[in-house]
Amino acid sequence: MIKARRVLAATAVGLLALSGCVHDSGVAARVAGATLTEVQVRQAADAVAAADQTNDAGLYLAPVANALVQGLVSGEVAAASGVTLTDATRAETIGANPSLAQLQQLGAGMLADRMADYVYTRTKLGEEAFLAGCAAVPVSVNPRYGNWSKELCSLDGQSGSLSRPAKAATN
């Protein structure tokens, strides 16, 4: 009986330690009070893949997640800095950028809007003020997309997993 309790206790401790690695499977990121879902990332990545004619949305999941998170962060930075984001500012920014206009035409309107928010806010505030504002926004990203860098206001491209690849054997 005591052995069973020890095994159960060890298992519970192990699960608690690993729970830090677990992220809500339906959530791609949380930015301040906003939630970006895996479905939203997948839909935008599908549209980008269709535009690129690769039909491999998997190639675009991390970059699309990054752009969507940057857009949500930009909304927070804009609000804190007195910059107003509207449909008109988005339309103006999208109109000046053919790539964003193409995304909008292909059904990735949310992605185009978030990217427009990012471009508009960063341009309006300037690099230094934008990055300072970005560093103040709480961001949590699903580890499958990498780690959020407040300094860069971007995903760093590194896996958020605690696992590390084994070193290759040398001859």
JSON list of N, CA and C in Angstrom, two decimals, residues 87-104 112-113 115-117 119-120:
[
{"chain": "A", "resi": 87, "resn": "ASP", "atom": "N", "xyz": [-11.15, 50.75, -39.35]},
{"chain": "A", "resi": 87, "resn": "ASP", "atom": "CA", "xyz": [-11.26, 50.13, -40.67]},
{"chain": "A", "resi": 87, "resn": "ASP", "atom": "C", "xyz": [-10.61, 51.02, -41.73]},
{"chain": "A", "resi": 88, "resn": "ALA", "atom": "N", "xyz": [-10.70, 52.33, -41.53]},
{"chain": "A", "resi": 88, "resn": "ALA", "atom": "CA", "xyz": [-10.11, 53.27, -42.50]},
{"chain": "A", "resi": 88, "resn": "ALA", "atom": "C", "xyz": [-8.58, 53.20, -42.48]},
{"chain": "A", "resi": 89, "resn": "THR", "atom": "N", "xyz": [-7.98, 53.10, -41.30]},
{"chain": "A", "resi": 89, "resn": "THR", "atom": "CA", "xyz": [-6.50, 53.01, -41.26]},
{"chain": "A", "resi": 89, "resn": "THR", "atom": "C", "xyz": [-6.05, 51.68, -41.85]},
{"chain": "A", "resi": 90, "resn": "ARG", "atom": "N", "xyz": [-6.82, 50.63, -41.60]},
{"chain": "A", "resi": 90, "resn": "ARG", "atom": "CA", "xyz": [-6.49, 49.32, -42.18]},
{"chain": "A", "resi": 90, "resn": "ARG", "atom": "C", "xyz": [-6.61, 49.38, -43.70]},
{"chain": "A", "resi": 91, "resn": "ALA", "atom": "N", "xyz": [-7.70, 49.94, -44.20]},
{"chain": "A", "resi": 91, "resn": "ALA", "atom": "CA", "xyz": [-7.91, 50.03, -45.65]},
{"chain": "A", "resi": 91, "resn": "ALA", "atom": "C", "xyz": [-6.81, 50.84, -46.31]},
{"chain": "A", "resi": 92, "resn": "GLU", "atom": "N", "xyz": [-6.40, 51.92, -45.68]},
{"chain": "A", "resi": 92, "resn": "GLU", "atom": "CA", "xyz": [-5.32, 52.75, -46.22]},
{"chain": "A", "resi": 92, "resn": "GLU", "atom": "C", "xyz": [-4.01, 51.97, -46.28]},
{"chain": "A", "resi": 93, "resn": "THR", "atom": "N", "xyz": [-3.70, 51.26, -45.21]},
{"chain": "A", "resi": 93, "resn": "THR", "atom": "CA", "xyz": [-2.46, 50.48, -45.15]},
{"chain": "A", "resi": 93, "resn": "THR", "atom": "C", "xyz": [-2.51, 49.32, -46.14]},
{"chain": "A", "resi": 94, "resn": "ILE", "atom": "N", "xyz": [-3.63, 48.63, -46.20]},
{"chain": "A", "resi": 94, "resn": "ILE", "atom": "CA", "xyz": [-3.78, 47.51, -47.13]},
{"chain": "A", "resi": 94, "resn": "ILE", "atom": "C", "xyz": [-3.72, 48.01, -48.57]},
{"chain": "A", "resi": 95, "resn": "GLY", "atom": "N", "xyz": [-4.34, 49.15, -48.84]},
{"chain": "A", "resi": 95, "resn": "GLY", "atom": "CA", "xyz": [-4.31, 49.73, -50.19]},
{"chain": "A", "resi": 95, "resn": "GLY", "atom": "C", "xyz": [-2.91, 50.10, -50.65]},
{"chain": "A", "resi": 96, "resn": "ALA", "atom": "N", "xyz": [-2.04, 50.43, -49.70]},
{"chain": "A", "resi": 96, "resn": "ALA", "atom": "CA", "xyz": [-0.67, 50.80, -50.04]},
{"chain": "A", "resi": 96, "resn": "ALA", "atom": "C", "xyz": [0.26, 49.59, -50.13]},
{"chain": "A", "resi": 97, "resn": "ASN", "atom": "N", "xyz": [-0.26, 48.41, -49.82]},
{"chain": "A", "resi": 97, "resn": "ASN", "atom": "CA", "xyz": [0.57, 47.21, -49.82]},
{"chain": "A", "resi": 97, "resn": "ASN", "atom": "C", "xyz": [-0.12, 46.11, -50.62]},
{"chain": "A", "resi": 98, "resn": "PRO", "atom": "N", "xyz": [0.34, 45.86, -51.85]},
{"chain": "A", "resi": 98, "resn": "PRO", "atom": "CA", "xyz": [-0.32, 44.85, -52.70]},
{"chain": "A", "resi": 98, "resn": "PRO", "atom": "C", "xyz": [-0.37, 43.45, -52.08]},
{"chain": "A", "resi": 99, "resn": "SER", "atom": "N", "xyz": [0.62, 43.08, -51.30]},
{"chain": "A", "resi": 99, "resn": "SER", "atom": "CA", "xyz": [0.61, 41.75, -50.67]},
{"chain": "A", "resi": 99, "resn": "SER", "atom": "C", "xyz": [-0.54, 41.62, -49.68]},
{"chain": "A", "resi": 100, "resn": "LEU", "atom": "N", "xyz": [-0.77, 42.68, -48.91]},
{"chain": "A", "resi": 100, "resn": "LEU", "atom": "CA", "xyz": [-1.89, 42.66, -47.96]},
{"chain": "A", "resi": 100, "resn": "LEU", "atom": "C", "xyz": [-3.22, 42.65, -48.70]},
{"chain": "A", "resi": 101, "resn": "ALA", "atom": "N", "xyz": [-3.29, 43.40, -49.78]},
{"chain": "A", "resi": 101, "resn": "ALA", "atom": "CA", "xyz": [-4.52, 43.42, -50.59]},
{"chain": "A", "resi": 101, "resn": "ALA", "atom": "C", "xyz": [-4.81, 42.03, -51.15]},
{"chain": "A", "resi": 102, "resn": "GLN", "atom": "N", "xyz": [-3.78, 41.34, -51.59]},
{"chain": "A", "resi": 102, "resn": "GLN", "atom": "CA", "xyz": [-3.96, 39.99, -52.13]},
{"chain": "A", "resi": 102, "resn": "GLN", "atom": "C", "xyz": [-4.45, 39.04, -51.04]},
{"chain": "A", "resi": 103, "resn": "LEU", "atom": "N", "xyz": [-3.89, 39.15, -49.85]},
{"chain": "A", "resi": 103, "resn": "LEU", "atom": "CA", "xyz": [-4.35, 38.30, -48.75]},
{"chain": "A", "resi": 103, "resn": "LEU", "atom": "C", "xyz": [-5.83, 38.52, -48.48]},
{"chain": "A", "resi": 104, "resn": "GLN", "atom": "N", "xyz": [-6.23, 39.77, -48.49]},
{"chain": "A", "resi": 104, "resn": "GLN", "atom": "CA", "xyz": [-7.63, 40.09, -48.24]},
{"chain": "A", "resi": 104, "resn": "GLN", "atom": "C", "xyz": [-8.53, 39.49, -49.32]},
{"chain": "A", "resi": 112, "resn": "ALA", "atom": "N", "xyz": [-4.71, 39.98, -43.04]},
{"chain": "A", "resi": 112, "resn": "ALA", "atom": "CA", "xyz": [-4.40, 41.27, -43.65]},
{"chain": "A", "resi": 112, "resn": "ALA", "atom": "C", "xyz": [-4.66, 42.41, -42.68]},
{"chain": "A", "resi": 113, "resn": "ASP", "atom": "N", "xyz": [-5.76, 42.34, -41.94]},
{"chain": "A", "resi": 113, "resn": "ASP", "atom": "CA", "xyz": [-6.08, 43.39, -40.97]},
{"chain": "A", "resi": 113, "resn": "ASP", "atom": "C", "xyz": [-5.05, 43.45, -39.84]},
{"chain": "A", "resi": 115, "resn": "MET", "atom": "N", "xyz": [-1.95, 42.40, -39.92]},
{"chain": "A", "resi": 115, "resn": "MET", "atom": "CA", "xyz": [-0.67, 42.88, -40.46]},
{"chain": "A", "resi": 115, "resn": "MET", "atom": "C", "xyz": [-0.74, 44.39, -40.71]},
{"chain": "A", "resi": 116, "resn": "ALA", "atom": "N", "xyz": [-1.89, 44.88, -41.15]},
{"chain": "A", "resi": 116, "resn": "ALA", "atom": "CA", "xyz": [-2.06, 46.32, -41.36]},
{"chain": "A", "resi": 116, "resn": "ALA", "atom": "C", "xyz": [-1.96, 47.07, -40.03]},
{"chain": "A", "resi": 117, "resn": "ASP", "atom": "N", "xyz": [-2.56, 46.50, -38.97]},
{"chain": "A", "resi": 117, "resn": "ASP", "atom": "CA", "xyz": [-2.45, 47.12, -37.64]},
{"chain": "A", "resi": 117, "resn": "ASP", "atom": "C", "xyz": [-0.99, 47.22, -37.21]},
{"chain": "A", "resi": 119, "resn": "VAL", "atom": "N", "xyz": [1.79, 47.24, -39.17]},
{"chain": "A", "resi": 119, "resn": "VAL", "atom": "CA", "xyz": [2.51, 48.21, -40.00]},
{"chain": "A", "resi": 119, "resn": "VAL", "atom": "C", "xyz": [2.13, 49.64, -39.61]},
{"chain": "A", "resi": 120, "resn": "TYR", "atom": "N", "xyz": [0.84, 49.90, -39.46]},
{"chain": "A", "resi": 120, "resn": "TYR", "atom": "CA", "xyz": [0.37, 51.25, -39.16]},
{"chain": "A", "resi": 120, "resn": "TYR", "atom": "C", "xyz": [0.89, 51.72, -37.79]}
]
